[in-house]
Short mmCIF file of C-alpha atoms and ligand atoms in Angstrom, two decimals:
data_model
loop_
_atom_site.label_atom_id
_atom_site.label_comp_id
_atom_site.label_asym_id
_atom_site.label_seq_id
_atom_site.Cartn_x
_atom_site.Cartn_y
_atom_site.Cartn_z
CA UNK A 1 -84.80 6.95 -3.80
CA UNK A 2 -87.02 4.52 -5.64
CA UNK A 3 -90.52 3.51 -4.69
CA UNK A 4 -92.68 0.77 -6.20
CA UNK A 5 -96.46 0.84 -5.81
CA UNK A 6 -98.69 -2.06 -6.80
CA UNK A 7 -102.05 -3.61 -5.91
CA UNK A 8 -102.06 -5.47 -2.57
CA UNK A 9 -102.69 -8.71 -4.46
CA UNK A 10 -102.20 -9.67 -8.10
CA UNK A 11 -103.67 -12.90 -9.44
CA UNK A 12 -102.81 -14.24 -12.88
CA UNK A 13 -103.74 -17.32 -14.86
CA UNK A 14 -106.63 -18.88 -16.71
CA UNK A 15 -109.77 -19.05 -14.56
CA UNK A 16 -108.45 -16.58 -11.96
CA UNK A 17 -111.61 -14.49 -12.58
CA UNK A 18 -113.47 -16.98 -10.36
CA UNK A 19 -111.53 -15.67 -7.35
CA UNK A 20 -113.13 -12.20 -7.64
CA UNK A 21 -115.95 -12.82 -5.11
CA UNK A 22 -113.51 -14.20 -2.51
CA UNK A 23 -111.11 -11.28 -3.01
CA UNK A 24 -113.93 -8.75 -2.68
CA UNK A 25 -115.19 -10.45 0.44
CA UNK A 26 -111.67 -10.39 1.95
CA UNK A 27 -111.53 -6.66 1.21
CA UNK A 28 -114.66 -6.16 3.32
CA UNK A 29 -117.15 -5.66 0.48
CA UNK A 30 -120.83 -5.70 1.49
CA UNK A 31 -122.45 -4.21 -1.63
CA UNK A 32 -120.54 -4.20 -4.91
CA UNK A 33 -120.98 -2.20 -8.09
CA UNK A 34 -119.65 -4.06 -11.12
CA UNK A 35 -118.40 -1.59 -13.75
CA UNK A 36 -118.42 -3.72 -16.89
CA UNK A 37 -117.28 -3.02 -20.45
CA UNK A 38 -120.45 -3.00 -22.64
CA UNK A 39 -118.91 -5.86 -24.69
CA UNK A 40 -119.21 -8.12 -21.61
CA UNK A 41 -122.31 -6.74 -19.88
CA UNK A 42 -124.33 -9.91 -20.53
CA UNK A 43 -121.41 -12.37 -20.60
CA UNK A 44 -121.86 -15.69 -18.82
CA UNK A 45 -118.80 -15.20 -16.66
CA UNK A 46 -120.18 -11.89 -15.34
CA UNK A 47 -123.44 -13.63 -14.43
CA UNK A 48 -121.44 -16.37 -12.70
CA UNK A 49 -119.49 -13.82 -10.64
CA UNK A 50 -122.75 -12.07 -9.71
CA UNK A 51 -124.28 -15.38 -8.57
CA UNK A 52 -121.19 -16.18 -6.52
CA UNK A 53 -121.40 -12.73 -4.89
CA UNK A 54 -125.10 -13.36 -4.14
CA UNK A 55 -124.19 -16.66 -2.49
CA UNK A 56 -121.69 -14.80 -0.30
CA UNK A 57 -124.43 -12.37 0.73
CA UNK A 58 -122.92 -9.49 -1.26
CA UNK A 59 -125.73 -7.76 -3.21
CA UNK A 60 -124.47 -6.38 -6.51
CA UNK A 61 -125.46 -4.22 -9.46
CA UNK A 62 -123.96 -3.64 -12.92
CA UNK A 63 -123.06 -0.33 -14.56
CA UNK A 64 -122.10 -0.52 -18.25
CA UNK A 65 -122.98 2.87 -19.64
CA UNK A 66 -119.49 3.84 -20.78
CA UNK A 67 -117.61 4.35 -24.01
CA UNK A 68 -114.09 3.63 -25.26
CA UNK A 69 -111.75 6.48 -24.28
CA UNK A 70 -114.31 7.46 -21.65
CA UNK A 71 -115.63 10.84 -20.54
CA UNK A 72 -116.50 12.68 -17.35
CA UNK A 73 -120.16 12.04 -18.21
CA UNK A 74 -119.57 8.28 -17.95
CA UNK A 75 -118.04 8.78 -14.50
CA UNK A 76 -120.86 11.04 -13.32
CA UNK A 77 -123.51 8.50 -14.40
CA UNK A 78 -121.58 5.68 -12.74
CA UNK A 79 -121.10 7.60 -9.50
CA UNK A 80 -124.85 8.23 -9.32
CA UNK A 81 -125.42 4.50 -9.72
CA UNK A 82 -122.80 3.72 -7.07
CA UNK A 83 -124.50 6.08 -4.59
CA UNK A 84 -128.04 5.07 -5.57
CA UNK A 85 -127.21 1.42 -5.00
CA UNK A 86 -125.40 2.15 -1.75
CA UNK A 87 -122.28 0.31 -2.91
CA UNK A 88 -119.16 0.09 -0.78
CA UNK A 89 -116.85 -1.57 -3.31
CA UNK A 90 -116.20 -1.82 -7.04
CA UNK A 91 -115.37 -4.70 -9.37
CA UNK A 92 -114.07 -3.34 -12.69
CA UNK A 93 -114.19 -5.65 -15.72
CA UNK A 94 -113.09 -4.52 -19.16
CA UNK A 95 -110.44 -2.70 -21.13
CA UNK A 96 -108.63 0.36 -19.86
CA UNK A 97 -111.74 2.43 -20.48
CA UNK A 98 -113.97 0.46 -18.09
CA UNK A 99 -111.17 0.19 -15.54
CA UNK A 100 -110.51 3.95 -15.61
CA UNK A 101 -114.21 4.81 -15.31
CA UNK A 102 -114.42 2.42 -12.34
CA UNK A 103 -111.38 4.02 -10.67
CA UNK A 104 -112.87 7.48 -11.03
CA UNK A 105 -116.33 6.34 -9.83
CA UNK A 106 -114.60 5.06 -6.70
CA UNK A 107 -112.66 8.31 -6.28
CA UNK A 108 -115.70 10.51 -6.97
CA UNK A 109 -117.74 8.59 -4.40
CA UNK A 110 -115.56 9.87 -1.55
CA UNK A 111 -114.62 13.31 -2.92
CA UNK A 112 -116.68 16.37 -3.74
CA UNK A 113 -116.40 18.55 -6.82
CA UNK A 114 -115.85 18.31 -10.58
CA UNK A 115 -113.43 15.69 -11.88
CA UNK A 116 -111.17 18.30 -13.47
CA UNK A 117 -109.93 19.32 -10.05
CA UNK A 118 -108.17 15.94 -9.86
CA UNK A 119 -106.29 16.38 -13.16
CA UNK A 120 -102.53 16.11 -12.78
CA UNK A 121 -100.52 14.62 -9.96
CA UNK A 122 -101.71 13.59 -6.48
CA UNK A 123 -104.76 15.83 -6.28
CA UNK A 124 -107.34 13.39 -4.91
CA UNK A 125 -107.89 14.19 -1.20
CA UNK A 126 -109.71 11.06 0.05
CA UNK A 127 -109.14 7.38 -0.70
CA UNK A 128 -111.99 5.56 -2.42
CA UNK A 129 -113.61 2.22 -1.52
CA UNK A 130 -111.89 -1.10 -2.35
CA UNK A 131 -111.62 -1.75 -6.09
CA UNK A 132 -110.76 -5.01 -7.83
CA UNK A 133 -109.67 -4.66 -11.47
CA UNK A 134 -110.00 -7.39 -14.06
CA UNK A 135 -108.64 -6.43 -17.50
CA UNK A 136 -110.05 -7.88 -20.72
CA UNK A 137 -107.56 -6.28 -23.11
CA UNK A 138 -103.83 -6.93 -22.83
CA UNK A 139 -102.80 -3.32 -23.20
CA UNK A 140 -103.11 -0.49 -20.73
CA UNK A 141 -102.06 -2.23 -17.53
CA UNK A 142 -104.60 0.03 -15.77
CA UNK A 143 -105.27 -2.88 -13.38
CA UNK A 144 -101.93 -2.03 -11.74
CA UNK A 145 -101.53 1.72 -12.26
CA UNK A 146 -102.16 4.88 -10.28
CA UNK A 147 -103.60 6.48 -13.39
CA UNK A 148 -106.99 7.15 -14.95
CA UNK A 149 -107.48 8.88 -18.30
CA UNK A 150 -110.82 10.63 -18.65
CA UNK A 151 -111.95 13.20 -21.22
CA UNK A 152 -113.24 16.51 -19.89
CA UNK A 153 -116.07 17.07 -22.38
CA UNK A 154 -116.41 20.79 -21.62
CA UNK A 155 -112.75 21.63 -22.33
CA UNK A 156 -112.18 18.79 -24.81
CA UNK A 157 -109.09 17.62 -22.95
CA UNK A 158 -108.01 14.07 -22.20
CA UNK A 159 -107.18 14.42 -18.52
CA UNK A 160 -104.39 12.35 -17.02
CA UNK A 161 -105.20 11.84 -13.37
CA UNK A 162 -102.36 10.29 -11.38
CA UNK A 163 -102.70 9.51 -7.70
CA UNK A 164 -101.67 6.59 -5.49
CA UNK A 165 -105.33 6.48 -4.39
CA UNK A 166 -106.21 5.20 -7.88
CA UNK A 167 -104.16 2.02 -7.49
CA UNK A 168 -106.64 -0.90 -7.44
CA UNK A 169 -106.70 -2.92 -4.22
CA UNK A 170 -106.34 -6.11 -6.26
CA UNK A 171 -105.77 -7.07 -9.90
CA UNK A 172 -107.06 -10.29 -11.43
CA UNK A 173 -105.42 -10.92 -14.79
CA UNK A 174 -107.21 -13.80 -16.49
CA UNK A 175 -105.99 -14.07 -20.08
CA UNK A 176 -109.05 -16.11 -21.07
CA UNK A 177 -111.00 -12.83 -21.06
CA UNK A 178 -108.75 -11.47 -23.83
CA UNK A 179 -109.28 -14.33 -26.30
CA UNK A 180 -112.26 -12.60 -27.94
CA UNK A 181 -110.20 -9.59 -29.08
CA UNK A 182 -110.16 -8.93 -32.82
CA UNK A 183 -106.86 -8.78 -34.71
CA UNK A 184 -106.77 -4.96 -34.90
CA UNK A 185 -107.59 -4.63 -31.19
CA UNK A 186 -104.91 -7.23 -30.30
CA UNK A 187 -102.38 -5.28 -32.37
CA UNK A 188 -103.21 -1.83 -31.02
CA UNK A 189 -103.36 -2.76 -27.34
CA UNK A 190 -100.27 -4.97 -27.74
CA UNK A 191 -98.18 -2.11 -29.16
CA UNK A 192 -99.64 0.12 -26.42
CA UNK A 193 -98.25 -2.30 -23.82
CA UNK A 194 -94.92 -2.33 -25.67
CA UNK A 195 -94.91 1.48 -25.57
CA UNK A 196 -95.39 1.32 -21.79
CA UNK A 197 -92.44 -1.05 -21.43
CA UNK A 198 -90.12 1.00 -23.65
CA UNK A 199 -91.11 4.40 -22.26
CA UNK A 200 -90.82 3.17 -18.67
CA UNK A 201 -87.30 1.91 -19.44
CA UNK A 202 -85.98 4.99 -21.23
CA UNK A 203 -87.81 7.53 -19.04
CA UNK A 204 -85.82 10.00 -16.97
CA UNK A 205 -87.75 8.52 -14.03
CA UNK A 206 -86.67 4.91 -14.69
CA UNK A 207 -85.19 3.26 -11.61
CA UNK A 208 -83.73 -0.08 -10.52
CA UNK A 209 -87.14 -1.36 -9.41
CA UNK A 210 -88.90 -0.64 -12.70
CA UNK A 211 -86.08 -1.64 -15.11
CA UNK A 212 -86.40 -5.46 -14.84
CA UNK A 213 -90.18 -5.28 -15.00
CA UNK A 214 -90.05 -3.08 -18.11
CA UNK A 215 -87.55 -5.35 -19.87
CA UNK A 216 -89.56 -8.44 -19.02
CA UNK A 217 -92.65 -6.76 -20.49
CA UNK A 218 -90.78 -5.92 -23.71
CA UNK A 219 -89.26 -9.37 -24.21
CA UNK A 220 -92.61 -11.10 -23.69
CA UNK A 221 -94.23 -8.86 -26.27
CA UNK A 222 -91.40 -9.44 -28.73
CA UNK A 223 -91.88 -13.19 -28.33
CA UNK A 224 -95.67 -13.34 -28.30
CA UNK A 225 -97.51 -10.41 -29.89
CA UNK A 226 -97.23 -11.65 -33.46
CA UNK A 227 -98.49 -15.10 -32.41
CA UNK A 228 -101.43 -13.70 -30.41
CA UNK A 229 -102.35 -11.59 -33.44
CA UNK A 230 -102.00 -14.35 -36.05
CA UNK A 231 -103.55 -17.09 -33.92
CA UNK A 232 -106.14 -15.48 -31.58
CA UNK A 233 -106.87 -18.80 -29.83
CA UNK A 234 -103.22 -19.34 -28.85
CA UNK A 235 -103.57 -19.59 -25.07
CA UNK A 236 -99.87 -19.34 -24.20
CA UNK A 237 -99.33 -16.23 -26.34
CA UNK A 238 -102.48 -14.61 -24.93
CA UNK A 239 -101.36 -15.39 -21.38
CA UNK A 240 -97.90 -13.95 -22.00
CA UNK A 241 -99.43 -10.80 -23.51
CA UNK A 242 -101.72 -10.34 -20.51
CA UNK A 243 -98.80 -10.65 -18.10
CA UNK A 244 -96.69 -8.33 -20.28
CA UNK A 245 -99.44 -5.69 -20.23
CA UNK A 246 -99.64 -5.99 -16.44
CA UNK A 247 -95.87 -5.55 -16.23
CA UNK A 248 -96.02 -2.57 -18.57
CA UNK A 249 -98.53 -0.94 -16.23
CA UNK A 250 -96.46 -1.70 -13.12
CA UNK A 251 -93.34 -0.35 -14.82
CA UNK A 252 -94.68 2.91 -16.18
CA UNK A 253 -96.74 3.77 -13.12
CA UNK A 254 -93.58 3.62 -11.01
CA UNK A 255 -91.41 5.28 -13.67
CA UNK A 256 -93.42 7.27 -16.22
CA UNK A 257 -94.54 7.38 -19.80
CA UNK A 258 -92.85 9.85 -22.14
CA UNK A 259 -93.26 11.56 -25.49
CA UNK A 260 -95.37 8.93 -27.30
CA UNK A 261 -98.10 9.26 -24.68
CA UNK A 262 -97.84 13.04 -24.59
CA UNK A 263 -98.47 13.20 -28.36
CA UNK A 264 -100.99 10.38 -28.43
CA UNK A 265 -103.57 11.95 -26.11
CA UNK A 266 -104.34 15.09 -28.21
CA UNK A 267 -104.10 13.05 -31.41
CA UNK A 268 -106.60 10.47 -30.17
CA UNK A 269 -108.97 13.15 -28.95
CA UNK A 270 -108.95 15.32 -32.10
CA UNK A 271 -109.19 12.46 -34.60
CA UNK A 272 -111.18 10.03 -32.42
CA UNK A 273 -108.49 7.35 -32.53
CA UNK A 274 -108.51 4.61 -29.89
CA UNK A 275 -105.65 5.03 -27.42
CA UNK A 276 -103.74 1.91 -28.50
CA UNK A 277 -103.85 2.92 -32.15
CA UNK A 278 -102.71 6.50 -31.54
CA UNK A 279 -99.71 5.18 -29.57
CA UNK A 280 -98.93 2.51 -32.16
CA UNK A 281 -98.71 4.93 -35.10
CA UNK A 282 -96.33 7.21 -33.17
CA UNK A 283 -93.97 4.72 -31.49
CA UNK A 284 -91.50 4.13 -34.38
CA UNK A 285 -91.06 7.83 -35.27
CA UNK A 286 -90.73 8.90 -31.64
CA UNK A 287 -88.18 6.14 -30.98
CA UNK A 288 -86.01 7.28 -33.93
CA UNK A 289 -86.15 10.85 -32.61
CA UNK A 290 -85.45 9.91 -28.98
CA UNK A 291 -82.69 7.29 -29.02
CA UNK A 292 -79.78 9.70 -29.53
CA UNK A 293 -80.67 11.05 -26.07
CA UNK A 294 -80.28 7.68 -24.36
CA UNK A 295 -78.33 5.34 -26.63
CA UNK A 296 -77.32 2.83 -23.97
CA UNK A 297 -80.89 2.37 -22.71
CA UNK A 298 -82.47 1.89 -26.14
CA UNK A 299 -79.57 -0.43 -27.04
CA UNK A 300 -80.34 -2.48 -23.89
CA UNK A 301 -83.86 -2.96 -25.23
CA UNK A 302 -82.58 -4.10 -28.63
CA UNK A 303 -80.17 -6.55 -27.01
CA UNK A 304 -82.79 -7.85 -24.57
CA UNK A 305 -85.00 -8.91 -27.46
CA UNK A 306 -82.08 -10.35 -29.38
CA UNK A 307 -82.07 -8.07 -32.41
CA UNK A 308 -78.60 -6.66 -31.64
CA UNK A 309 -75.54 -8.49 -30.38
CA UNK A 310 -73.54 -7.57 -27.30
CA UNK A 311 -70.72 -6.51 -29.63
CA UNK A 312 -72.88 -4.23 -31.79
CA UNK A 313 -72.42 -0.51 -31.26
CA UNK A 314 -75.16 1.24 -29.33
CA UNK A 315 -76.00 3.26 -32.43
CA UNK A 316 -76.54 0.20 -34.62
CA UNK A 317 -78.57 -1.47 -31.83
CA UNK A 318 -80.81 1.62 -31.65
CA UNK A 319 -81.24 1.60 -35.43
CA UNK A 320 -82.17 -2.11 -35.27
CA UNK A 321 -84.78 -1.34 -32.62
CA UNK A 322 -86.31 1.46 -34.72
CA UNK A 323 -86.42 -0.83 -37.77
CA UNK A 324 -88.02 -3.62 -35.75
CA UNK A 325 -90.77 -1.28 -34.54
CA UNK A 326 -91.52 -0.32 -38.16
CA UNK A 327 -91.62 -3.99 -39.17
CA UNK A 328 -93.83 -4.93 -36.24
CA UNK A 329 -96.40 -2.27 -37.17
CA UNK A 330 -96.33 -3.41 -40.80
CA UNK A 331 -96.72 -7.08 -39.82
CA UNK A 332 -99.65 -6.27 -37.52
CA UNK A 333 -101.29 -4.12 -40.21
CA UNK A 334 -101.11 -0.99 -38.06
CA UNK A 335 -102.07 1.81 -40.47
CA UNK A 336 -100.08 4.97 -41.12
CA UNK A 337 -101.34 8.08 -39.42
CA UNK A 338 -102.74 9.48 -42.71
CA UNK A 339 -104.97 6.42 -43.03
CA UNK A 340 -106.38 6.98 -39.53
CA UNK A 341 -106.99 10.72 -39.93
CA UNK A 342 -108.97 10.88 -43.16
CA UNK A 343 -106.01 11.66 -45.44
CA UNK A 344 -106.58 15.45 -45.53
CA UNK A 345 -103.06 16.73 -44.92
CA UNK A 346 -104.03 20.43 -44.80
CA UNK A 347 -106.66 19.79 -42.13
CA UNK A 348 -104.11 17.69 -40.25
CA UNK A 349 -101.45 20.42 -40.44
CA UNK A 350 -103.89 23.00 -39.09
CA UNK A 351 -104.21 20.93 -35.90
CA UNK A 352 -100.47 20.56 -35.28
CA UNK A 353 -99.80 23.70 -33.16
CA UNK A 354 -102.62 22.84 -30.73
CA UNK A 355 -101.64 19.16 -30.57
CA UNK A 356 -97.99 20.09 -29.89
CA UNK A 357 -99.01 22.58 -27.18
CA UNK A 358 -101.36 20.03 -25.54
CA UNK A 359 -98.65 17.36 -25.68
CA UNK A 360 -96.16 19.62 -23.88
CA UNK A 361 -98.81 20.73 -21.40
CA UNK A 362 -99.42 17.09 -20.38
CA UNK A 363 -95.98 16.84 -18.78
CA UNK A 364 -95.15 13.44 -20.31
CA UNK A 365 -92.64 14.76 -22.94
CA UNK A 366 -90.57 16.19 -20.09
CA UNK A 367 -89.69 12.61 -19.07
CA UNK A 368 -88.40 11.78 -22.56
CA UNK A 369 -84.65 11.22 -23.15
CA UNK A 370 -84.79 14.22 -25.51
CA UNK A 371 -87.30 16.86 -24.44
CA UNK A 372 -88.66 18.27 -27.68
CA UNK A 373 -89.69 21.82 -28.54
CA UNK A 374 -93.15 22.38 -30.00
CA UNK A 375 -91.83 22.57 -33.59
CA UNK A 376 -90.07 19.20 -33.16
CA UNK A 377 -93.32 17.61 -31.97
CA UNK A 378 -95.06 18.99 -35.06
CA UNK A 379 -92.31 17.48 -37.24
CA UNK A 380 -92.75 14.11 -35.53
CA UNK A 381 -96.48 14.15 -36.29
CA UNK A 382 -95.55 14.87 -39.93
CA UNK A 383 -93.10 11.95 -39.99
CA UNK A 384 -95.76 9.59 -38.61
CA UNK A 385 -98.23 10.89 -41.22
P1 NAD B 401 -110.88 0.03 -24.38
O1 NAD B 401 -111.12 -0.31 -22.97
O2 NAD B 401 -111.19 1.42 -24.83
O3 NAD B 401 -111.65 -1.02 -25.30
C1 NAD B 401 -111.60 -0.89 -26.71
C2 NAD B 401 -112.76 -1.66 -27.31
O4 NAD B 401 -112.55 -3.05 -27.13
C3 NAD B 401 -114.10 -1.36 -26.67
O5 NAD B 401 -115.07 -1.27 -27.69
C4 NAD B 401 -114.36 -2.56 -25.78
O6 NAD B 401 -115.74 -2.81 -25.62
C5 NAD B 401 -113.69 -3.67 -26.55
N1 NAD B 401 -113.20 -4.80 -25.78
C6 NAD B 401 -112.64 -4.82 -24.54
N2 NAD B 401 -112.24 -6.06 -24.22
C7 NAD B 401 -112.54 -6.86 -25.26
C8 NAD B 401 -112.39 -8.26 -25.52
N3 NAD B 401 -111.78 -9.07 -24.66
N4 NAD B 401 -112.85 -8.74 -26.69
C9 NAD B 401 -113.44 -7.92 -27.61
N5 NAD B 401 -113.62 -6.60 -27.42
C10 NAD B 401 -113.18 -6.08 -26.25
O7 NAD B 401 -109.36 -0.27 -24.81
P2 NAD B 401 -108.02 -0.20 -23.98
O8 NAD B 401 -106.97 0.05 -24.97
O9 NAD B 401 -107.89 -1.35 -23.06
O10 NAD B 401 -108.20 1.11 -23.06
C11 NAD B 401 -108.03 2.39 -23.59
C12 NAD B 401 -108.27 3.44 -22.53
O11 NAD B 401 -107.37 3.26 -21.43
C13 NAD B 401 -108.02 4.84 -23.05
O12 NAD B 401 -108.98 5.73 -22.54
C14 NAD B 401 -106.63 5.16 -22.54
O13 NAD B 401 -106.38 6.54 -22.45
C15 NAD B 401 -106.67 4.49 -21.20
N6 NAD B 401 -105.38 4.15 -20.62
C16 NAD B 401 -105.32 4.08 -19.27
C17 NAD B 401 -104.13 3.76 -18.64
C18 NAD B 401 -104.10 3.69 -17.15
O14 NAD B 401 -103.04 3.42 -16.57
N7 NAD B 401 -105.19 3.92 -16.46
C19 NAD B 401 -102.99 3.47 -19.38
C20 NAD B 401 -103.06 3.55 -20.76
C21 NAD B 401 -104.27 3.87 -21.37
#
């Protein structure tokens, strides 16, 4: 059996952000909390949306007190604001961090107890209020996923919370909001989206509904990420990347992520690396390790992006894919892991047993074509170093 969950409505295209007030109104919003990435808290377009909500008779307030790779404290503060304001709906604007905080504010507003009780799969008892998600990075796809990633500050764990109740009611994907991204941010979130596409396709949970979406995500990124990085004002490349990121989210939330994500969460937490970067540095090494477990699927990916012919053997197609991922990282100036982690190899090695254990604990490596043992995960970290 295959099942495909998605927001009730998905809008794409330049200027689609202007539809947010109408969409909220149609969802029955009477008082809306905007959860806005600090980068955009005073942006003109946010003020315009607020004025349009006012004109519709929907009072609104803004919460922006959140950080990249957000924490339970951000959610607690936002939930207090949601309750204090008497909101009945949420408009989330920002990268994956703002979107995830918004999702958990909505969930916390209708459920009692500490956030950690929701960690894992399908553990949120009550649905939250309507939530409209508007991404400003072309990376996580959180606007169309059943996932939120929040750090539990007491246990120092990046919690993966997966529940159909976290799927936004609507997603508005307006690429114009991504044009302000710096080159490094464009690179890291772009390779993050690529990781979603590849992992969704090779996952043990891949299915006929997610496969075409995952491949479409990957081919768009192959055709557009370098251009979006080299020419930040390139509207068509930015638009394609925004749609690809959306597709990556739709694909992995209905299939799964795998080993890259399992390893990336403890790495990002221990060395304070942004999520996109921690995925980017791991993707080539993990792909080389994993393809022997699913040669035909990885070869499909290589052929879909035109770097291997139909006649090429699966093995050579998989090698071509691994090489391309290395080249892509080099072209986008993605650093090596040692450059991100301070260069102290002994300190790094001391963290490996815990990172490997946390990766396995997350459940994501179990979806990988080859399910690694802890010592193999430690070796992969060393290879990425
Ligand atoms: P982010 O939201 O953490 O943002 C990174 C930085 O970019 C922030 O400083 C932010 O202010 C800034 N920023 C955002 N949009 C910008 C723009 N248009 N121009 C300039 N700066 C901008 O980055 P992200 O990669 O989108 O999200 C990462 C988070 O999402 C992590 O916590 C990760 O674990 C989580 N995540 C969630 C899902 C999901 O399905 N919910 C999937 C993957 C990752």
